[in-house]
PDB file of C-alpha atoms in Angstrom:
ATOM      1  CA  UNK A   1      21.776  10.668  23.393  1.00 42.00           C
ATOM      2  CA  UNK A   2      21.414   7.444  21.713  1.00 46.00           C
ATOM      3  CA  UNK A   3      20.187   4.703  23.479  1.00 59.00           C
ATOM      4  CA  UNK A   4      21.112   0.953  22.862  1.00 61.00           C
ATOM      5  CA  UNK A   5      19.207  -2.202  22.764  1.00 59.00           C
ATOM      6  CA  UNK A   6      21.937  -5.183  22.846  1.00 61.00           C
ATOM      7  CA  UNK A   7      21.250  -8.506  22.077  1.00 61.00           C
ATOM      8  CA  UNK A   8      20.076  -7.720  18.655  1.00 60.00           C
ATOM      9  CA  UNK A   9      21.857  -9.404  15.569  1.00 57.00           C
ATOM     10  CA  UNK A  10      23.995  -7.152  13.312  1.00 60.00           C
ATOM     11  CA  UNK A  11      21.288  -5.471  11.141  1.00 58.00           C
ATOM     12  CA  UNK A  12      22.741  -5.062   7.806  1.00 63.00           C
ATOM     13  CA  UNK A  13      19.722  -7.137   6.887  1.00 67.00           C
ATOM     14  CA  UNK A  14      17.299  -4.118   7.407  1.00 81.00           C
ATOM     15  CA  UNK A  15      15.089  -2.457   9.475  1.00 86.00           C
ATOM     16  CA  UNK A  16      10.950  -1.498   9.028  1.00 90.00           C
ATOM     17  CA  UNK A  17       8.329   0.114  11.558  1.00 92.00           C
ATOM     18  CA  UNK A  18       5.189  -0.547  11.498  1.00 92.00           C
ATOM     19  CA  UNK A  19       1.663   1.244  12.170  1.00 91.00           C
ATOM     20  CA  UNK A  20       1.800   0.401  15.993  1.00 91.00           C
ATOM     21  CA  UNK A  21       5.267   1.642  16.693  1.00 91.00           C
ATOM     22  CA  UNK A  22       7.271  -1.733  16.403  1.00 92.00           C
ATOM     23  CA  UNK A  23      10.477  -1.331  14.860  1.00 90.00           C
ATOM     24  CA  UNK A  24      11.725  -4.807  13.221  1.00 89.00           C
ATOM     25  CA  UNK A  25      15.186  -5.684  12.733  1.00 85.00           C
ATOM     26  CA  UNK A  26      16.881  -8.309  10.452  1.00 84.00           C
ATOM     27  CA  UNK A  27      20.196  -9.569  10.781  1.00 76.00           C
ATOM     28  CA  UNK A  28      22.401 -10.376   7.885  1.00 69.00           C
ATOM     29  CA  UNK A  29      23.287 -13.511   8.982  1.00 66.00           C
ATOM     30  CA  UNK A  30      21.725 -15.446  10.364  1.00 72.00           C
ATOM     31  CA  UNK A  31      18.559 -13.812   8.894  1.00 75.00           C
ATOM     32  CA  UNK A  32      16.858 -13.875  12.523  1.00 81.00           C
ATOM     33  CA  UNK A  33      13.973 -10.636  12.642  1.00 84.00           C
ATOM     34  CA  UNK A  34      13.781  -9.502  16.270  1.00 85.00           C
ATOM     35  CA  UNK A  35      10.660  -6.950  17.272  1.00 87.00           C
ATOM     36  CA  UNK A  36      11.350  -3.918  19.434  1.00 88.00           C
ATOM     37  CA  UNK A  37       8.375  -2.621  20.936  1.00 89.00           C
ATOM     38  CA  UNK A  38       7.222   0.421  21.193  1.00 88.00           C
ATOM     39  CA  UNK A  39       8.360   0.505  25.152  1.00 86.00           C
ATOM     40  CA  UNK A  40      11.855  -0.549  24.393  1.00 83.00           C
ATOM     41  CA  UNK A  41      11.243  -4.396  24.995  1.00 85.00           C
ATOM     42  CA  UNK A  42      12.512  -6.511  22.392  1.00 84.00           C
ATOM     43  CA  UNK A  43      12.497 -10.728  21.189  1.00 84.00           C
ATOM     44  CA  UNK A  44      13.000 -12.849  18.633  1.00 83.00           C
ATOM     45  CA  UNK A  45       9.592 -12.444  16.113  1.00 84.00           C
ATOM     46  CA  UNK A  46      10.938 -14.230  13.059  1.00 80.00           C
ATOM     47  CA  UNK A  47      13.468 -16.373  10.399  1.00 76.00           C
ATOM     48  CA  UNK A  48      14.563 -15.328   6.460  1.00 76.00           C
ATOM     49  CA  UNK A  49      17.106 -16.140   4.511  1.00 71.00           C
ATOM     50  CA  UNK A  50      20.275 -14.510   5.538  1.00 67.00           C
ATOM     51  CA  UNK A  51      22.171 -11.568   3.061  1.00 68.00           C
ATOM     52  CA  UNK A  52      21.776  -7.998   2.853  1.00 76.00           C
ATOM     53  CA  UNK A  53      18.333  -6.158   2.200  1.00 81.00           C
ATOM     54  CA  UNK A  54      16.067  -3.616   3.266  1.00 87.00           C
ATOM     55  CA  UNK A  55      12.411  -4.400   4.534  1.00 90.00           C
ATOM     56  CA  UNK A  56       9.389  -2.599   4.536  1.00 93.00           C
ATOM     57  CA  UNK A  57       6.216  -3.280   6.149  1.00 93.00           C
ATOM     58  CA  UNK A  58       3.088  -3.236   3.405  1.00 92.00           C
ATOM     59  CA  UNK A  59      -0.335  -2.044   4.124  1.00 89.00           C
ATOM     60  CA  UNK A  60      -1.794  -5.556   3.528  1.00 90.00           C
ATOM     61  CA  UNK A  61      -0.343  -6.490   7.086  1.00 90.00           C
ATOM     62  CA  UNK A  62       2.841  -8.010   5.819  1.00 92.00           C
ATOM     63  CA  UNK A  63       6.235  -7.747   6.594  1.00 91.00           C
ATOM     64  CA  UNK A  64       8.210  -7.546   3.127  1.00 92.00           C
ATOM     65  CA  UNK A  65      12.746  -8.348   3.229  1.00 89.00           C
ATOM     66  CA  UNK A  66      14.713  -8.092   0.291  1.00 89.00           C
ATOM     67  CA  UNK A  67      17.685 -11.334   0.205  1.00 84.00           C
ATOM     68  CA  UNK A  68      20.536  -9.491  -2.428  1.00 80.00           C
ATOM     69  CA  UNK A  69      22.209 -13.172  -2.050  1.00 73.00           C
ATOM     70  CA  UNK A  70      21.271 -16.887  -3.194  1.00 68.00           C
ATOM     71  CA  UNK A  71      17.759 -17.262  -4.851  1.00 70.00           C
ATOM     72  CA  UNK A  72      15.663 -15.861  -2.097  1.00 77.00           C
ATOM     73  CA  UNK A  73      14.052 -13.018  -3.629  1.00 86.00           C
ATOM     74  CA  UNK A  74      11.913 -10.928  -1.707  1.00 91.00           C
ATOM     75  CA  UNK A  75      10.272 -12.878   1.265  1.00 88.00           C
ATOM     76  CA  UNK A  76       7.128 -11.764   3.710  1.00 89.00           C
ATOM     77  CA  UNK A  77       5.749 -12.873   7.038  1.00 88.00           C
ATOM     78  CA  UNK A  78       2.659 -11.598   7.995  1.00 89.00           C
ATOM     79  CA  UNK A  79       2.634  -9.418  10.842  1.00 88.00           C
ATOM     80  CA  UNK A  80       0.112 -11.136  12.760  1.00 84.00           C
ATOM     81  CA  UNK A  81       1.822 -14.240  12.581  1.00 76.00           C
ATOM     82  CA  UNK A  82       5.058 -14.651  14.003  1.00 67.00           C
ATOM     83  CA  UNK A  83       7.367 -16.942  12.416  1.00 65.00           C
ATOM     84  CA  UNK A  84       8.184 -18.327   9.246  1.00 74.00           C
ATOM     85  CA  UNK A  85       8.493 -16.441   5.762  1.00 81.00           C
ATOM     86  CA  UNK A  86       7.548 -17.306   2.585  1.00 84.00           C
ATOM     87  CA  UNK A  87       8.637 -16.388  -1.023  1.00 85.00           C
ATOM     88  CA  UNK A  88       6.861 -13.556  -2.740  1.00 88.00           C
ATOM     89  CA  UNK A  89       8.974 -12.711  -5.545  1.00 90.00           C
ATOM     90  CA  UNK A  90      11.814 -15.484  -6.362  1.00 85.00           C
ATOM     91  CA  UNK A  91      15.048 -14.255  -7.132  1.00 81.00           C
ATOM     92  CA  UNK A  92      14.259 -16.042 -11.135  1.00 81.00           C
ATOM     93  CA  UNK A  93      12.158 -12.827 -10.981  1.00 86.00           C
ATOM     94  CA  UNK A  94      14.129 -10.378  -9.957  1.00 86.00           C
ATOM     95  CA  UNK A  95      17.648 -10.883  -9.435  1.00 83.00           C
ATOM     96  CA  UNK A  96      19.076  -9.594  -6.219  1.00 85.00           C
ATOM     97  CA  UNK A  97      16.946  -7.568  -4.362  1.00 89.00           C
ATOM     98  CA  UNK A  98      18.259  -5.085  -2.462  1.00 87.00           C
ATOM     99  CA  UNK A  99      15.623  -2.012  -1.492  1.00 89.00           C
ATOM    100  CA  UNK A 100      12.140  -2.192  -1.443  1.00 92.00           C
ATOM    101  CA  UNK A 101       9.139   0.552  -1.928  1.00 92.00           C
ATOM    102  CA  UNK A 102       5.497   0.946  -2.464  1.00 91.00           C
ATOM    103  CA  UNK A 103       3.582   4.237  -4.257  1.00 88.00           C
ATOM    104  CA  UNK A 104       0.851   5.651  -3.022  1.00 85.00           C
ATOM    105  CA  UNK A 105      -1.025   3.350  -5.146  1.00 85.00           C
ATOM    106  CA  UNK A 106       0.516   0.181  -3.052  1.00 86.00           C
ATOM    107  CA  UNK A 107       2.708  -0.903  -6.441  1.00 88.00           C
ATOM    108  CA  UNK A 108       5.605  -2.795  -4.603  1.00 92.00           C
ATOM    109  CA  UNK A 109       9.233  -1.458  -6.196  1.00 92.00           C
ATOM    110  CA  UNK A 110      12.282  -3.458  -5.709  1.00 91.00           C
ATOM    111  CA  UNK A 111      15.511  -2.132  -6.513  1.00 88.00           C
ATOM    112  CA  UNK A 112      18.264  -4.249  -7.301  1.00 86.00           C
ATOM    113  CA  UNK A 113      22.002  -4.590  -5.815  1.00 82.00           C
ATOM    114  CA  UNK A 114      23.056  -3.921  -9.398  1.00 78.00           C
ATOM    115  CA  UNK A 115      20.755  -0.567  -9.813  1.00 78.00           C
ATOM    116  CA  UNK A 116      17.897  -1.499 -11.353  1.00 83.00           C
ATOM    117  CA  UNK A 117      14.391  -0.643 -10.708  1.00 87.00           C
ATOM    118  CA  UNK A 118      11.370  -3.382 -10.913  1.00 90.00           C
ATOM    119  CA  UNK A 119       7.371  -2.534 -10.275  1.00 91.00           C
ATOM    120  CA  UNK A 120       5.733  -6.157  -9.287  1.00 91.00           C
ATOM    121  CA  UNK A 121       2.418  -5.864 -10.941  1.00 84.00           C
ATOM    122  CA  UNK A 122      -0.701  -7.820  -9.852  1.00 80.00           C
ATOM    123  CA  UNK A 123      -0.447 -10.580 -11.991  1.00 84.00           C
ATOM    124  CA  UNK A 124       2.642 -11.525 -10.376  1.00 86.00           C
ATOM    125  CA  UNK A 125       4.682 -10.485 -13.027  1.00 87.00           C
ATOM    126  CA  UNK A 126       8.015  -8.036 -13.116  1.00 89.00           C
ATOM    127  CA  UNK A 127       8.368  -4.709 -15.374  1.00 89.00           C
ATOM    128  CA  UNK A 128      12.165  -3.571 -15.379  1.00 88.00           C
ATOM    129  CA  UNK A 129      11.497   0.097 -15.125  1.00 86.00           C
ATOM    130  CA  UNK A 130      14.876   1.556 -14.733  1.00 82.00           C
ATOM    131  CA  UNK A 131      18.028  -0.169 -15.907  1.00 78.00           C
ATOM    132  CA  UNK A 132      21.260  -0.638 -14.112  1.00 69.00           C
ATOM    133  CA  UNK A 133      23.252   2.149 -12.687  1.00 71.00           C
ATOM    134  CA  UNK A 134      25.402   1.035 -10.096  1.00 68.00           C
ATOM    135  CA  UNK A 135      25.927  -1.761  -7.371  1.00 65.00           C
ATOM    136  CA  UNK A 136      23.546  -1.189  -4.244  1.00 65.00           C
ATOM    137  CA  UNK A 137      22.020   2.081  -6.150  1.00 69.00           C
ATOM    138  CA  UNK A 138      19.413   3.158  -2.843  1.00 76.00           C
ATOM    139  CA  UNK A 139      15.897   3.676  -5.241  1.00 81.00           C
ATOM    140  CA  UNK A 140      13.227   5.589  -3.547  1.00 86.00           C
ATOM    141  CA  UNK A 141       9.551   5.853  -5.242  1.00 89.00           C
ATOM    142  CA  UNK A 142       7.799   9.308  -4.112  1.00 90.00           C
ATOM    143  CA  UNK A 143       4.693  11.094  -5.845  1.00 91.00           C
ATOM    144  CA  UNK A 144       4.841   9.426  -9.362  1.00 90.00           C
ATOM    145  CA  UNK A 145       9.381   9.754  -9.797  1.00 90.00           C
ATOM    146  CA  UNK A 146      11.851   7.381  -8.772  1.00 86.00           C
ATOM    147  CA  UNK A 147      14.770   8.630  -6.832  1.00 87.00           C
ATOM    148  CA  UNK A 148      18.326   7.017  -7.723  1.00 82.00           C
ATOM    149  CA  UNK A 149      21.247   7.760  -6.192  1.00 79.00           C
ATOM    150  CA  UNK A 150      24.950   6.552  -8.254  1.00 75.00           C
ATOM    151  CA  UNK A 151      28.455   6.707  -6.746  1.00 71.00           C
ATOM    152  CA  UNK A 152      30.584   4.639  -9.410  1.00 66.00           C
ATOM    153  CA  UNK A 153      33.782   4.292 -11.450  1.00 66.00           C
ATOM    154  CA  UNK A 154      31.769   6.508 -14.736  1.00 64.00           C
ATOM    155  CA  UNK A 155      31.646   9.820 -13.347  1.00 63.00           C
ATOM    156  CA  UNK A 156      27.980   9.808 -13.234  1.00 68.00           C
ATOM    157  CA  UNK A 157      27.772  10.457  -9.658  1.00 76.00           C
ATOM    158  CA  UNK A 158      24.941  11.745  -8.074  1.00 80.00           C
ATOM    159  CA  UNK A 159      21.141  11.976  -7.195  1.00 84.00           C
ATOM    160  CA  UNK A 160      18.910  11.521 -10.010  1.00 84.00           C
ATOM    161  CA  UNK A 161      14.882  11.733 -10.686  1.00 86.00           C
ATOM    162  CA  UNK A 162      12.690  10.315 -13.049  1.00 85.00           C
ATOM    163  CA  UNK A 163       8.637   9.739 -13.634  1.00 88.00           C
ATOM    164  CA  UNK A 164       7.022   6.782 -12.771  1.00 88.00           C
ATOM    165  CA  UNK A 165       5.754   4.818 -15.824  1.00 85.00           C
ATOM    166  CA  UNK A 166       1.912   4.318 -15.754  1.00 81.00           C
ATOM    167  CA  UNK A 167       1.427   1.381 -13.608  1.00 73.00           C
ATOM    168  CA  UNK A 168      -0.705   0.073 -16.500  1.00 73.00           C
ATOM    169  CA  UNK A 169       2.701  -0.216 -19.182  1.00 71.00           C
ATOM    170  CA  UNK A 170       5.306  -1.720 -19.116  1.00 68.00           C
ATOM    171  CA  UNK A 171       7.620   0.881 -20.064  1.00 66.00           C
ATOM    172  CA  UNK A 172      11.322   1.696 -18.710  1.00 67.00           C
ATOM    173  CA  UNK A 173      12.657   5.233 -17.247  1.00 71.00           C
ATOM    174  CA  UNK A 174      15.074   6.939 -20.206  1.00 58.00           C
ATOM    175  CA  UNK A 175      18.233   7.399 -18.003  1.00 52.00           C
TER     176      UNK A 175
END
């Protein structure tokens, strides 16, 4: 049985849970974030831009949504505060954000709509760490490897694995 909680925008613009049990969902336009609550109860939290996107919720308290269109980038709202978002990672960063991840070590990952992999170091800066493999490629980090997953026109279909770089470089994955 799957039960249904209408109301809710059309959620192509992701979905995150956080420590408490509150499941946040993001439509794709307009890019309105409503809260369900852990008893089923849900409302209107919170605004970003609209487009397709995944979002994740950090363990620095934030909520964190990828924007794949326009020059959004990758916007948070903190979770205490509901309400308005602000840039973290412009699009002139990294273009078209489309899944995000952290490692254990809380590096934030943002794959792209076009494949590619980015780490967002702590000086603010973006390391391309795996180069483009196919449009919307789902990227996963897990235990020091990126997780990739193709389905295009080459052939080169499939799951695929690869090591981490050293958070410390700024070296790509061989692919």
């Amino acid at each position: 049985t799957v039960d249904s909680v209408s109301g809710l925008p059309k959620t192509k613009g992701g979905i995150a849970y956080d420590g408490d049990g509150k499941l946040y969902l993001r439509g794709q336009d307009p890019g309105e974030i409503y809260v369900v609550g852990p008893n089923g109860t849900s409302r209107y939290w919170g605004q970003t831009h609209w487009g397709k996107g995944e979002m994740i919720v950090g363990n620095d308290g934030y909520l964190y949504a990828a924007v794949v269109w326009g020059t959004y980038g990758v916007t948070r709202i903190a979770l205490d505060v509901e309400g308005d978002y602000e840039t973290y990672i412009p699009d002139t960063d990294i273009d078209n954000p489309f899944c995000l991840d952290f490692d254990a070590d809380g590096n934030l990952y943002v794959g792209t709509a076009n494949g590619g992999l980015w780490r967002w170091n702590s000086d603010q800066t973006a390391t391309q760490i795996l180069s483009d493999q196919a449009w919307g490629t789902p990227t996963r980090v897990n235990e020091g490897y990126a997780y990739w997953y193709t389905k295009n026109d080459s052939g080169n279909n499939g799951l695929y694995r690869a090591p981490l770089p050293d958070a410390s470089t700024q070296d790509t994955i061989a692919t």
